[in-house]
Every structure is written in structure tokens, then in C-alpha cells.
């Protein structure tokens, strides 16, 4: 039978690339790819010729020239004598820091608002509805500007904390000062520091390494408990072991490093010491959090409503309280619906950090895409590099979240 099919098989000819369904799809894809490459090559060649006509060449050598401007805040050592590449790295770190913090706070706020919007308490549900409908229908830039205006105009000046009868006082047992210049917080310090290796602080590296080892040990502990449960039907208590795994190594390391807190103190016209969260950072962080939190709340609400009501009734029949029902039954199943749109919200938060330019936050857009372009005139190279960085960040976020999504989705037999 196989030899008979071979005998009647039509010999290949060029017309089959379009007439035969076995080859047509790949032929169209190859042609589309070739046209795309040719279009990209034409654009690059045309751009190079236009730059040459203007007396410019396409080069990234400007990155190694002296930046000549200051950046505040900066997570790593930086000065005005650093290079434009160093300035871009500082701006990138500022972008990643505010994006990570906004993603966390927006997720927490969104989950709380989404769950409370389904509350049986009419007042709580309506308040969450007002929050969602108000914040998601106003541009994020306006919320950022509003928070910046509140911090600058409504907060007391540092001089208000001075004198025998000050009009303002520090909060949280005298450790935090909220002023119109920013919020001063206690900052960790070490009396027996390990020093630094280039730009790498060995103290925080040791802390992160200890935390990573604790997480590894905790995962091994959980897997062991699962194996015991699968064999015996009873899960061994792991809470005290988990506490020891995380607490004891970290406490021992912090004690060895001489960990203590450096508190801000009013000296002269301003506070010194501690960590300063500038108004621009706070405005961008809070503005993006409350704006994106409203969208995440709707994602959470829709995910919960997609779960059959029979799940809730079955949990109640087993004696679970509404809180445990939501945490142990409903939310784990709703994650498969919540996570995909949550990825888009994280990407939007990361890209919207560029709005920090409106309030003076020195992120990647303000450094590489702003001052560097004005000083060097390399707008094409800087914009292409900035686009590549944003694309890389987005792909990394999507990759991690897709891995998480594959772990929480329902496993069907």
C-alpha cells in the first residue's frame, strides 16, 4: 500500500508552493519575512544616508563621554563626572525600583479592592466601586501630579519641627519625618561592615544570599512535608521549622554585621541621616499604585465571579468561614483568570514610570531619553537604546509571569 501511494505521488513543481496546502502557509511566511527584512534594511540605509547628509554618523560612542549632570536619587555611586552610560544605568535602576514597588502595592490594593467590592456590606462595596470607577477613569498623569502637589503644599516644612513647641512632629515613635521635601525614614547601618566590591555592597549581598538559601531550605522542607503527607495521610507541622529556617540565619548574620538603624535628625535647616524618599518618587509610586490598583481590582472581581457559586456553597458546607473560603478555595481557582490580565498591568506600570518626567523623577526616560539627548544630540541612538531596554524589561516580566501562570493554572487529566 505504501509503494502504491509513492507511485501516485505528484512530482514537486514550483506551482505547488501556492496551490498545494502543504506548502502554501510556509511560502507566505517566507515571503512576508523577506519583505519585512527588506523594509527594515531600506529604513536603516535611508536613515544612515540622512544622518550623513546632516553631518552625523550612527554611533554609541557618546555613552562613554562625561555626563556632567547630577541624578537624585541614585541607588549606586554616581557623580556629575560619570559617563552617560553610568547615568543611564542609574536611571534604569530608578525605573526598576519604582516599578517593582508600584507593582507590589498596586497588586495588594487591587486584590483588597476587588474582594471588598463583592462584600455583603453595602457601604464597603459601594466605597470600593467609587474608588475603582474614579481612579481608572482619570489619566495616571493627573494622579501623579495631584500626589506631588499634596506632598509639596500640604506637608509641613522642616522648620515646623524645630523649637520648644513645634507645629509638626515625627511619627512612628519619632522615627519618620513627613515634610514638604519628602519623607525621612530610618536606614539600616552596620557597625562591622563587610565593605564593597566595586559597586556591589557586600553587606546586602550577604543578606540576599542568606535569604536565598533560606528559601531553598524552605522549599525542601515543604516538599518533604508533602511526601510524608502522601505516604501517611497526615501533614507534619512545619511552622516552627519554617520560622527557624528564615529567622535564625538572618538574626545571626545581622548580629555579626552589627546591624542597627540610623534615624533622621533635624540639624540646621533640614534633616540629616536616614533615608529620604523624595516627593517625585512618592508621587510616581503612589500615583501609579492607586491608578493601576483600580484595574487590578476589576481583574480580581471578574476572576472571582467566574468561579462557580457551587464552590462557595461546598466550602461553607464543610464548615469553612467566608474568609477561609475566599483564601483557600476561591482565590486559588480565580488566579488562572486573574494572572493573564495582571501581566498587562505590570507591563503598563513599568512603561508608565516614564511619566515621572512630569514631577522631576530621574528615571531612564529623564536621563538617557532626556538630558543625555539634549547634551549629545544623539536622539536616534538614545531612543533606540531606550526602546531596546524597555522591550527587554517587558519580555523578562512577561516570561516570569507566564511561568507563574503555568504553575497556577488548572491541571486537567
PDB file of C-alpha atoms in Angstrom, residues 30-334:
ATOM      1  CA  UNK A  30       8.896  33.133   3.994  1.00  0.00           C
ATOM      2  CA  UNK A  31       7.806  35.837   1.571  1.00  0.00           C
ATOM      3  CA  UNK A  32       6.460  38.013   4.392  1.00  0.00           C
ATOM      4  CA  UNK A  33       9.724  37.599   6.334  1.00  0.00           C
ATOM      5  CA  UNK A  34      11.821  38.545   3.292  1.00  0.00           C
ATOM      6  CA  UNK A  35       9.688  41.648   2.684  1.00  0.00           C
ATOM      7  CA  UNK A  36       9.999  42.640   6.328  1.00  0.00           C
ATOM      8  CA  UNK A  37      13.791  42.269   6.230  1.00  0.00           C
ATOM      9  CA  UNK A  38      13.993  44.296   3.021  1.00  0.00           C
ATOM     10  CA  UNK A  39      11.815  47.045   4.514  1.00  0.00           C
ATOM     11  CA  UNK A  40      13.954  47.171   7.657  1.00  0.00           C
ATOM     12  CA  UNK A  41      17.154  47.285   5.569  1.00  0.00           C
ATOM     13  CA  UNK A  42      15.718  50.140   3.483  1.00  0.00           C
ATOM     14  CA  UNK A  43      14.797  52.102   6.608  1.00  0.00           C
ATOM     15  CA  UNK A  44      18.255  51.613   8.128  1.00  0.00           C
ATOM     16  CA  UNK A  45      20.032  52.561   4.886  1.00  0.00           C
ATOM     17  CA  UNK A  46      17.803  55.602   4.411  1.00  0.00           C
ATOM     18  CA  UNK A  47      18.409  56.714   7.997  1.00  0.00           C
ATOM     19  CA  UNK A  48      22.187  56.374   7.653  1.00  0.00           C
ATOM     20  CA  UNK A  49      22.201  58.417   4.433  1.00  0.00           C
ATOM     21  CA  UNK A  50      20.036  61.137   6.006  1.00  0.00           C
ATOM     22  CA  UNK A  51      22.321  61.316   9.049  1.00  0.00           C
ATOM     23  CA  UNK A  52      25.352  61.568   6.743  1.00  0.00           C
ATOM     24  CA  UNK A  53      23.676  64.440   4.903  1.00  0.00           C
ATOM     25  CA  UNK A  54      23.328  66.225   8.250  1.00  0.00           C
ATOM     26  CA  UNK A  55      26.959  65.566   9.117  1.00  0.00           C
ATOM     27  CA  UNK A  56      26.152  62.887  11.685  1.00  0.00           C
ATOM     28  CA  UNK A  57      27.221  59.279  11.980  1.00  0.00           C
ATOM     29  CA  UNK A  58      25.429  56.429  13.719  1.00  0.00           C
ATOM     30  CA  UNK A  59      27.479  55.680  16.828  1.00  0.00           C
ATOM     31  CA  UNK A  60      27.032  54.860  20.514  1.00  0.00           C
ATOM     32  CA  UNK A  61      30.380  56.347  21.471  1.00  0.00           C
ATOM     33  CA  UNK A  62      28.626  59.207  23.254  1.00  0.00           C
ATOM     34  CA  UNK A  63      27.794  56.808  26.086  1.00  0.00           C
ATOM     35  CA  UNK A  64      31.397  57.000  27.318  1.00  0.00           C
ATOM     36  CA  UNK A  65      31.510  60.802  27.433  1.00  0.00           C
ATOM     37  CA  UNK A  66      31.177  62.661  30.740  1.00  0.00           C
ATOM     38  CA  UNK A  67      27.526  63.175  31.690  1.00  0.00           C
ATOM     39  CA  UNK A  68      28.028  66.458  33.543  1.00  0.00           C
ATOM     40  CA  UNK A  69      24.719  66.406  35.439  1.00  0.00           C
ATOM     41  CA  UNK A  70      23.545  65.173  38.824  1.00  0.00           C
ATOM     42  CA  UNK A  71      20.926  62.497  39.472  1.00  0.00           C
ATOM     43  CA  UNK A  72      18.918  62.212  42.642  1.00  0.00           C
ATOM     44  CA  UNK A  73      18.120  59.693  43.950  1.00  0.00           C
ATOM     45  CA  UNK A  74      20.740  57.170  42.846  1.00  0.00           C
ATOM     46  CA  UNK A  75      20.888  53.573  44.068  1.00  0.00           C
ATOM     47  CA  UNK A  76      24.574  53.204  43.174  1.00  0.00           C
ATOM     48  CA  UNK A  77      27.521  55.587  43.391  1.00  0.00           C
ATOM     49  CA  UNK A  78      27.219  58.394  40.842  1.00  0.00           C
ATOM     50  CA  UNK A  79      28.590  61.895  40.279  1.00  0.00           C
ATOM     51  CA  UNK A  80      28.465  64.509  37.541  1.00  0.00           C
ATOM     52  CA  UNK A  81      31.843  63.262  36.262  1.00  0.00           C
ATOM     53  CA  UNK A  82      30.394  59.818  35.479  1.00  0.00           C
ATOM     54  CA  UNK A  83      29.682  58.743  31.918  1.00  0.00           C
ATOM     55  CA  UNK A  84      26.364  58.858  30.108  1.00  0.00           C
ATOM     56  CA  UNK A  85      26.298  55.038  30.260  1.00  0.00           C
ATOM     57  CA  UNK A  86      26.593  55.223  34.051  1.00  0.00           C
ATOM     58  CA  UNK A  87      23.836  57.837  34.141  1.00  0.00           C
ATOM     59  CA  UNK A  88      21.625  55.577  32.020  1.00  0.00           C
ATOM     60  CA  UNK A  89      22.288  52.699  34.433  1.00  0.00           C
ATOM     61  CA  UNK A  90      21.297  54.876  37.401  1.00  0.00           C
ATOM     62  CA  UNK A  91      18.119  55.918  35.590  1.00  0.00           C
ATOM     63  CA  UNK A  92      17.357  52.285  34.756  1.00  0.00           C
ATOM     64  CA  UNK A  93      17.732  51.275  38.408  1.00  0.00           C
ATOM     65  CA  UNK A  94      15.422  54.127  39.454  1.00  0.00           C
ATOM     66  CA  UNK A  95      12.881  52.882  36.909  1.00  0.00           C
ATOM     67  CA  UNK A  96      13.097  49.297  38.148  1.00  0.00           C
ATOM     68  CA  UNK A  97      12.829  50.316  41.815  1.00  0.00           C
ATOM     69  CA  UNK A  98       9.697  52.428  41.438  1.00  0.00           C
ATOM     70  CA  UNK A  99       8.153  49.895  39.009  1.00  0.00           C
ATOM     71  CA  UNK A 100       8.720  46.990  41.420  1.00  0.00           C
ATOM     72  CA  UNK A 101       7.302  48.897  44.388  1.00  0.00           C
ATOM     73  CA  UNK A 102       4.299  50.106  42.384  1.00  0.00           C
ATOM     74  CA  UNK A 103       3.586  46.558  41.134  1.00  0.00           C
ATOM     75  CA  UNK A 104       3.563  45.226  44.695  1.00  0.00           C
ATOM     76  CA  UNK A 105       1.393  47.971  46.188  1.00  0.00           C
ATOM     77  CA  UNK A 106      -0.974  48.033  43.211  1.00  0.00           C
ATOM     78  CA  UNK A 107      -1.436  44.250  43.481  1.00  0.00           C
ATOM     79  CA  UNK A 108      -2.163  44.402  47.210  1.00  0.00           C
ATOM     80  CA  UNK A 109      -4.539  47.338  46.759  1.00  0.00           C
ATOM     81  CA  UNK A 110      -6.213  45.725  43.753  1.00  0.00           C
ATOM     82  CA  UNK A 111      -6.789  42.386  45.479  1.00  0.00           C
ATOM     83  CA  UNK A 112      -8.263  44.073  48.557  1.00  0.00           C
ATOM     84  CA  UNK A 113     -10.494  46.357  46.499  1.00  0.00           C
ATOM     85  CA  UNK A 114     -11.609  43.530  44.199  1.00  0.00           C
ATOM     86  CA  UNK A 115     -12.547  41.254  47.089  1.00  0.00           C
ATOM     87  CA  UNK A 116     -14.205  44.005  49.133  1.00  0.00           C
ATOM     88  CA  UNK A 117     -16.242  45.126  46.139  1.00  0.00           C
ATOM     89  CA  UNK A 118     -18.033  41.769  46.378  1.00  0.00           C
ATOM     90  CA  UNK A 119     -18.642  42.227  50.106  1.00  0.00           C
ATOM     91  CA  UNK A 120     -22.136  41.822  51.517  1.00  0.00           C
ATOM     92  CA  UNK A 121     -21.604  45.088  53.377  1.00  0.00           C
ATOM     93  CA  UNK A 122     -23.327  47.668  51.160  1.00  0.00           C
ATOM     94  CA  UNK A 123     -21.203  50.629  52.327  1.00  0.00           C
ATOM     95  CA  UNK A 124     -17.878  48.823  51.813  1.00  0.00           C
ATOM     96  CA  UNK A 125     -18.907  47.536  48.378  1.00  0.00           C
ATOM     97  CA  UNK A 126     -20.055  50.996  47.247  1.00  0.00           C
ATOM     98  CA  UNK A 127     -16.889  52.659  48.531  1.00  0.00           C
ATOM     99  CA  UNK A 128     -14.769  50.221  46.525  1.00  0.00           C
ATOM    100  CA  UNK A 129     -16.941  50.877  43.484  1.00  0.00           C
ATOM    101  CA  UNK A 130     -16.346  54.614  43.837  1.00  0.00           C
ATOM    102  CA  UNK A 131     -12.614  54.001  44.123  1.00  0.00           C
ATOM    103  CA  UNK A 132     -12.448  51.796  41.038  1.00  0.00           C
ATOM    104  CA  UNK A 133     -14.634  53.974  38.832  1.00  0.00           C
ATOM    105  CA  UNK A 134     -12.943  57.193  39.949  1.00  0.00           C
ATOM    106  CA  UNK A 135      -9.301  56.222  39.665  1.00  0.00           C
ATOM    107  CA  UNK A 136      -9.348  54.160  36.491  1.00  0.00           C
ATOM    108  CA  UNK A 137     -11.241  56.816  34.517  1.00  0.00           C
ATOM    109  CA  UNK A 138      -8.746  59.603  35.249  1.00  0.00           C
ATOM    110  CA  UNK A 139      -5.339  59.594  33.490  1.00  0.00           C
ATOM    111  CA  UNK A 140      -2.452  58.314  35.587  1.00  0.00           C
ATOM    112  CA  UNK A 141      -0.501  61.531  34.999  1.00  0.00           C
ATOM    113  CA  UNK A 142      -3.155  63.565  36.817  1.00  0.00           C
ATOM    114  CA  UNK A 143      -2.971  61.335  39.902  1.00  0.00           C
ATOM    115  CA  UNK A 144       0.811  61.616  39.899  1.00  0.00           C
ATOM    116  CA  UNK A 145       0.611  65.409  39.733  1.00  0.00           C
ATOM    117  CA  UNK A 146      -2.079  65.503  42.440  1.00  0.00           C
ATOM    118  CA  UNK A 147       0.050  63.447  44.849  1.00  0.00           C
ATOM    119  CA  UNK A 148       3.074  65.636  44.094  1.00  0.00           C
ATOM    120  CA  UNK A 149       1.031  68.785  44.796  1.00  0.00           C
ATOM    121  CA  UNK A 150      -0.261  67.366  48.097  1.00  0.00           C
ATOM    122  CA  UNK A 151       3.248  66.442  49.222  1.00  0.00           C
ATOM    123  CA  UNK A 152       4.673  69.838  48.280  1.00  0.00           C
ATOM    124  CA  UNK A 153       1.872  72.095  49.511  1.00  0.00           C
ATOM    125  CA  UNK A 154       0.106  70.279  52.361  1.00  0.00           C
ATOM    126  CA  UNK A 155       3.070  68.784  54.219  1.00  0.00           C
ATOM    127  CA  UNK A 156       4.972  70.828  56.875  1.00  0.00           C
ATOM    128  CA  UNK A 157       8.392  72.367  56.238  1.00  0.00           C
ATOM    129  CA  UNK A 158      11.433  71.088  58.180  1.00  0.00           C
ATOM    130  CA  UNK A 159      11.391  74.310  60.241  1.00  0.00           C
ATOM    131  CA  UNK A 160       7.986  73.269  61.638  1.00  0.00           C
ATOM    132  CA  UNK A 161       9.750  70.514  63.590  1.00  0.00           C
ATOM    133  CA  UNK A 162      12.052  72.985  65.370  1.00  0.00           C
ATOM    134  CA  UNK A 163      11.598  74.756  68.705  1.00  0.00           C
ATOM    135  CA  UNK A 164      10.166  74.030  72.117  1.00  0.00           C
ATOM    136  CA  UNK A 165       6.623  73.970  70.762  1.00  0.00           C
ATOM    137  CA  UNK A 166       6.900  72.671  67.176  1.00  0.00           C
ATOM    138  CA  UNK A 167       3.829  72.697  64.960  1.00  0.00           C
ATOM    139  CA  UNK A 168       4.792  69.322  63.479  1.00  0.00           C
ATOM    140  CA  UNK A 169       6.220  66.174  64.994  1.00  0.00           C
ATOM    141  CA  UNK A 170       7.802  62.961  63.771  1.00  0.00           C
ATOM    142  CA  UNK A 171       5.586  59.864  63.606  1.00  0.00           C
ATOM    143  CA  UNK A 172       6.091  56.187  64.436  1.00  0.00           C
ATOM    144  CA  UNK A 173       7.813  56.772  67.758  1.00  0.00           C
ATOM    145  CA  UNK A 174       9.785  59.712  66.447  1.00  0.00           C
ATOM    146  CA  UNK A 175      11.487  57.786  63.636  1.00  0.00           C
ATOM    147  CA  UNK A 176       9.766  59.145  60.497  1.00  0.00           C
ATOM    148  CA  UNK A 177       9.525  62.773  59.406  1.00  0.00           C
ATOM    149  CA  UNK A 178       6.961  63.728  56.739  1.00  0.00           C
ATOM    150  CA  UNK A 179       7.901  67.082  55.183  1.00  0.00           C
ATOM    151  CA  UNK A 180       7.256  69.042  52.011  1.00  0.00           C
ATOM    152  CA  UNK A 181      10.691  67.925  50.788  1.00  0.00           C
ATOM    153  CA  UNK A 182       9.932  64.245  51.186  1.00  0.00           C
ATOM    154  CA  UNK A 183       9.700  61.543  53.826  1.00  0.00           C
ATOM    155  CA  UNK A 184      12.729  60.802  56.005  1.00  0.00           C
ATOM    156  CA  UNK A 185      12.934  57.166  57.141  1.00  0.00           C
ATOM    157  CA  UNK A 186      15.370  55.187  59.309  1.00  0.00           C
ATOM    158  CA  UNK A 187      18.003  53.455  57.202  1.00  0.00           C
ATOM    159  CA  UNK A 188      19.876  50.204  58.038  1.00  0.00           C
ATOM    160  CA  UNK A 189      23.506  50.618  59.030  1.00  0.00           C
ATOM    161  CA  UNK A 190      26.264  48.206  60.020  1.00  0.00           C
ATOM    162  CA  UNK A 191      28.966  48.785  62.629  1.00  0.00           C
ATOM    163  CA  UNK A 192      31.007  45.814  61.325  1.00  0.00           C
ATOM    164  CA  UNK A 193      30.607  46.252  57.591  1.00  0.00           C
ATOM    165  CA  UNK A 194      31.940  43.798  55.014  1.00  0.00           C
ATOM    166  CA  UNK A 195      32.746  46.698  52.713  1.00  0.00           C
ATOM    167  CA  UNK A 196      32.124  46.808  48.985  1.00  0.00           C
ATOM    168  CA  UNK A 197      33.410  45.118  45.852  1.00  0.00           C
ATOM    169  CA  UNK A 198      33.285  47.796  43.193  1.00  0.00           C
ATOM    170  CA  UNK A 199      29.644  48.919  43.027  1.00  0.00           C
ATOM    171  CA  UNK A 200      28.497  45.846  44.961  1.00  0.00           C
ATOM    172  CA  UNK A 201      27.688  46.293  48.654  1.00  0.00           C
ATOM    173  CA  UNK A 202      28.808  43.078  50.333  1.00  0.00           C
ATOM    174  CA  UNK A 203      26.533  43.612  53.356  1.00  0.00           C
ATOM    175  CA  UNK A 204      23.327  43.496  51.341  1.00  0.00           C
ATOM    176  CA  UNK A 205      24.790  40.775  49.116  1.00  0.00           C
ATOM    177  CA  UNK A 206      25.284  38.593  52.193  1.00  0.00           C
ATOM    178  CA  UNK A 207      21.731  39.333  53.345  1.00  0.00           C
ATOM    179  CA  UNK A 208      20.261  38.423  49.943  1.00  0.00           C
ATOM    180  CA  UNK A 209      22.396  35.278  49.793  1.00  0.00           C
ATOM    181  CA  UNK A 210      21.207  34.194  53.227  1.00  0.00           C
ATOM    182  CA  UNK A 211      17.593  34.827  52.217  1.00  0.00           C
ATOM    183  CA  UNK A 212      18.063  32.794  49.024  1.00  0.00           C
ATOM    184  CA  UNK A 213      19.495  29.867  50.986  1.00  0.00           C
ATOM    185  CA  UNK A 214      16.603  30.092  53.451  1.00  0.00           C
ATOM    186  CA  UNK A 215      14.097  29.987  50.589  1.00  0.00           C
ATOM    187  CA  UNK A 216      15.866  26.930  49.156  1.00  0.00           C
ATOM    188  CA  UNK A 217      15.761  25.183  52.533  1.00  0.00           C
ATOM    189  CA  UNK A 218      12.088  26.123  52.973  1.00  0.00           C
ATOM    190  CA  UNK A 219      11.179  24.590  49.597  1.00  0.00           C
ATOM    191  CA  UNK A 220      12.959  21.385  50.573  1.00  0.00           C
ATOM    192  CA  UNK A 221      11.043  21.362  53.860  1.00  0.00           C
ATOM    193  CA  UNK A 222       7.696  21.801  52.084  1.00  0.00           C
ATOM    194  CA  UNK A 223       8.459  19.039  49.599  1.00  0.00           C
ATOM    195  CA  UNK A 224       9.404  16.703  52.447  1.00  0.00           C
ATOM    196  CA  UNK A 225       6.132  17.511  54.227  1.00  0.00           C
ATOM    197  CA  UNK A 226       4.204  16.787  51.032  1.00  0.00           C
ATOM    198  CA  UNK A 227       5.904  13.415  50.617  1.00  0.00           C
ATOM    199  CA  UNK A 228       5.127  12.489  54.230  1.00  0.00           C
ATOM    200  CA  UNK A 229       1.504  13.540  53.732  1.00  0.00           C
ATOM    201  CA  UNK A 230       1.235  11.479  50.532  1.00  0.00           C
ATOM    202  CA  UNK A 231       2.508   8.381  52.341  1.00  0.00           C
ATOM    203  CA  UNK A 232       0.893   8.680  55.781  1.00  0.00           C
ATOM    204  CA  UNK A 233      -2.096  10.925  55.056  1.00  0.00           C
ATOM    205  CA  UNK A 234      -1.052  13.394  57.758  1.00  0.00           C
ATOM    206  CA  UNK A 235       0.962  16.537  57.158  1.00  0.00           C
ATOM    207  CA  UNK A 236       3.690  17.186  59.764  1.00  0.00           C
ATOM    208  CA  UNK A 237       3.844  20.572  61.485  1.00  0.00           C
ATOM    209  CA  UNK A 238       6.302  22.825  59.662  1.00  0.00           C
ATOM    210  CA  UNK A 239       5.580  26.293  61.048  1.00  0.00           C
ATOM    211  CA  UNK A 240       8.279  26.244  63.715  1.00  0.00           C
ATOM    212  CA  UNK A 241      10.820  24.762  61.321  1.00  0.00           C
ATOM    213  CA  UNK A 242       9.964  27.448  58.760  1.00  0.00           C
ATOM    214  CA  UNK A 243      10.429  30.131  61.407  1.00  0.00           C
ATOM    215  CA  UNK A 244      13.845  28.746  62.344  1.00  0.00           C
ATOM    216  CA  UNK A 245      14.905  28.467  58.696  1.00  0.00           C
ATOM    217  CA  UNK A 246      14.174  32.127  57.999  1.00  0.00           C
ATOM    218  CA  UNK A 247      14.773  33.793  61.364  1.00  0.00           C
ATOM    219  CA  UNK A 248      17.845  32.149  62.894  1.00  0.00           C
ATOM    220  CA  UNK A 249      20.320  32.551  59.987  1.00  0.00           C
ATOM    221  CA  UNK A 250      19.191  36.140  59.338  1.00  0.00           C
ATOM    222  CA  UNK A 251      19.394  37.119  63.020  1.00  0.00           C
ATOM    223  CA  UNK A 252      22.862  35.577  63.298  1.00  0.00           C
ATOM    224  CA  UNK A 253      24.079  37.422  60.185  1.00  0.00           C
ATOM    225  CA  UNK A 254      22.643  40.782  61.278  1.00  0.00           C
ATOM    226  CA  UNK A 255      24.197  40.377  64.724  1.00  0.00           C
ATOM    227  CA  UNK A 256      27.571  39.554  63.165  1.00  0.00           C
ATOM    228  CA  UNK A 257      27.353  42.665  60.959  1.00  0.00           C
ATOM    229  CA  UNK A 258      26.375  44.893  63.893  1.00  0.00           C
ATOM    230  CA  UNK A 259      23.031  45.847  62.389  1.00  0.00           C
ATOM    231  CA  UNK A 260      21.315  48.992  63.688  1.00  0.00           C
ATOM    232  CA  UNK A 261      19.080  51.776  62.373  1.00  0.00           C
ATOM    233  CA  UNK A 262      20.265  55.291  61.595  1.00  0.00           C
ATOM    234  CA  UNK A 263      17.436  57.708  62.391  1.00  0.00           C
ATOM    235  CA  UNK A 264      16.894  61.080  60.704  1.00  0.00           C
ATOM    236  CA  UNK A 265      17.642  64.100  62.895  1.00  0.00           C
ATOM    237  CA  UNK A 266      16.902  67.797  62.420  1.00  0.00           C
ATOM    238  CA  UNK A 267      20.159  69.709  62.141  1.00  0.00           C
ATOM    239  CA  UNK A 268      20.231  73.245  60.881  1.00  0.00           C
ATOM    240  CA  UNK A 269      17.718  73.929  58.147  1.00  0.00           C
ATOM    241  CA  UNK A 270      16.998  70.321  57.225  1.00  0.00           C
ATOM    242  CA  UNK A 271      17.013  66.717  58.368  1.00  0.00           C
ATOM    243  CA  UNK A 272      20.210  64.706  58.102  1.00  0.00           C
ATOM    244  CA  UNK A 273      20.746  60.973  58.259  1.00  0.00           C
ATOM    245  CA  UNK A 274      18.238  58.301  57.409  1.00  0.00           C
ATOM    246  CA  UNK A 275      16.734  57.659  54.005  1.00  0.00           C
ATOM    247  CA  UNK A 276      14.977  60.417  52.058  1.00  0.00           C
ATOM    248  CA  UNK A 277      12.045  59.450  49.821  1.00  0.00           C
ATOM    249  CA  UNK A 278      11.703  62.492  47.606  1.00  0.00           C
ATOM    250  CA  UNK A 279       8.332  63.890  46.609  1.00  0.00           C
ATOM    251  CA  UNK A 280       8.892  62.946  42.969  1.00  0.00           C
ATOM    252  CA  UNK A 281       9.415  59.295  43.913  1.00  0.00           C
ATOM    253  CA  UNK A 282       6.432  59.242  46.281  1.00  0.00           C
ATOM    254  CA  UNK A 283       4.164  60.908  43.712  1.00  0.00           C
ATOM    255  CA  UNK A 284       5.118  58.450  40.974  1.00  0.00           C
ATOM    256  CA  UNK A 285       4.897  55.441  43.278  1.00  0.00           C
ATOM    257  CA  UNK A 286       1.529  56.288  44.835  1.00  0.00           C
ATOM    258  CA  UNK A 287       0.038  57.659  41.615  1.00  0.00           C
ATOM    259  CA  UNK A 288       0.826  54.508  39.632  1.00  0.00           C
ATOM    260  CA  UNK A 289      -0.258  52.270  42.524  1.00  0.00           C
ATOM    261  CA  UNK A 290      -3.737  53.720  43.015  1.00  0.00           C
ATOM    262  CA  UNK A 291      -4.309  54.048  39.262  1.00  0.00           C
ATOM    263  CA  UNK A 292      -3.266  50.508  38.332  1.00  0.00           C
ATOM    264  CA  UNK A 293      -4.798  49.097  41.520  1.00  0.00           C
ATOM    265  CA  UNK A 294      -8.240  50.085  40.218  1.00  0.00           C
ATOM    266  CA  UNK A 295      -7.721  47.999  37.058  1.00  0.00           C
ATOM    267  CA  UNK A 296      -6.335  45.060  39.028  1.00  0.00           C
ATOM    268  CA  UNK A 297      -9.390  45.240  41.302  1.00  0.00           C
ATOM    269  CA  UNK A 298     -11.638  44.683  38.292  1.00  0.00           C
ATOM    270  CA  UNK A 299      -9.484  41.766  37.175  1.00  0.00           C
ATOM    271  CA  UNK A 300      -9.794  40.209  40.620  1.00  0.00           C
ATOM    272  CA  UNK A 301     -13.544  40.798  40.778  1.00  0.00           C
ATOM    273  CA  UNK A 302     -14.114  39.234  37.348  1.00  0.00           C
ATOM    274  CA  UNK A 303     -11.898  36.269  38.240  1.00  0.00           C
ATOM    275  CA  UNK A 304     -13.843  35.621  41.445  1.00  0.00           C
ATOM    276  CA  UNK A 305     -17.214  35.930  39.708  1.00  0.00           C
ATOM    277  CA  UNK A 306     -16.073  33.400  37.104  1.00  0.00           C
ATOM    278  CA  UNK A 307     -15.829  30.701  39.775  1.00  0.00           C
ATOM    279  CA  UNK A 308     -18.979  28.640  40.184  1.00  0.00           C
ATOM    280  CA  UNK A 309     -21.069  29.552  43.205  1.00  0.00           C
ATOM    281  CA  UNK A 310     -21.217  25.858  43.991  1.00  0.00           C
ATOM    282  CA  UNK A 311     -17.592  26.066  45.112  1.00  0.00           C
ATOM    283  CA  UNK A 312     -18.533  28.606  47.782  1.00  0.00           C
ATOM    284  CA  UNK A 313     -21.539  26.591  48.889  1.00  0.00           C
ATOM    285  CA  UNK A 314     -19.449  23.416  49.119  1.00  0.00           C
ATOM    286  CA  UNK A 315     -16.802  25.214  51.216  1.00  0.00           C
ATOM    287  CA  UNK A 316     -19.484  26.561  53.563  1.00  0.00           C
ATOM    288  CA  UNK A 317     -20.994  23.084  53.830  1.00  0.00           C
ATOM    289  CA  UNK A 318     -17.602  21.817  55.012  1.00  0.00           C
ATOM    290  CA  UNK A 319     -17.608  24.434  57.757  1.00  0.00           C
ATOM    291  CA  UNK A 320     -15.153  26.924  56.249  1.00  0.00           C
ATOM    292  CA  UNK A 321     -15.640  30.560  57.197  1.00  0.00           C
ATOM    293  CA  UNK A 322     -16.106  33.167  54.435  1.00  0.00           C
ATOM    294  CA  UNK A 323     -12.508  34.351  54.938  1.00  0.00           C
ATOM    295  CA  UNK A 324     -11.054  30.856  54.627  1.00  0.00           C
ATOM    296  CA  UNK A 325     -13.356  30.083  51.716  1.00  0.00           C
ATOM    297  CA  UNK A 326     -12.038  33.092  49.813  1.00  0.00           C
ATOM    298  CA  UNK A 327      -8.380  32.421  50.666  1.00  0.00           C
ATOM    299  CA  UNK A 328      -8.296  28.634  50.278  1.00  0.00           C
ATOM    300  CA  UNK A 329     -10.969  27.856  47.684  1.00  0.00           C
ATOM    301  CA  UNK A 330     -11.983  30.818  45.525  1.00  0.00           C
ATOM    302  CA  UNK A 331      -8.781  32.843  45.006  1.00  0.00           C
ATOM    303  CA  UNK A 332      -6.569  29.842  44.074  1.00  0.00           C
ATOM    304  CA  UNK A 333      -9.024  28.916  41.323  1.00  0.00           C
ATOM    305  CA  UNK A 334      -9.505  32.525  40.232  1.00  0.00           C
TER     306      UNK A 334
END
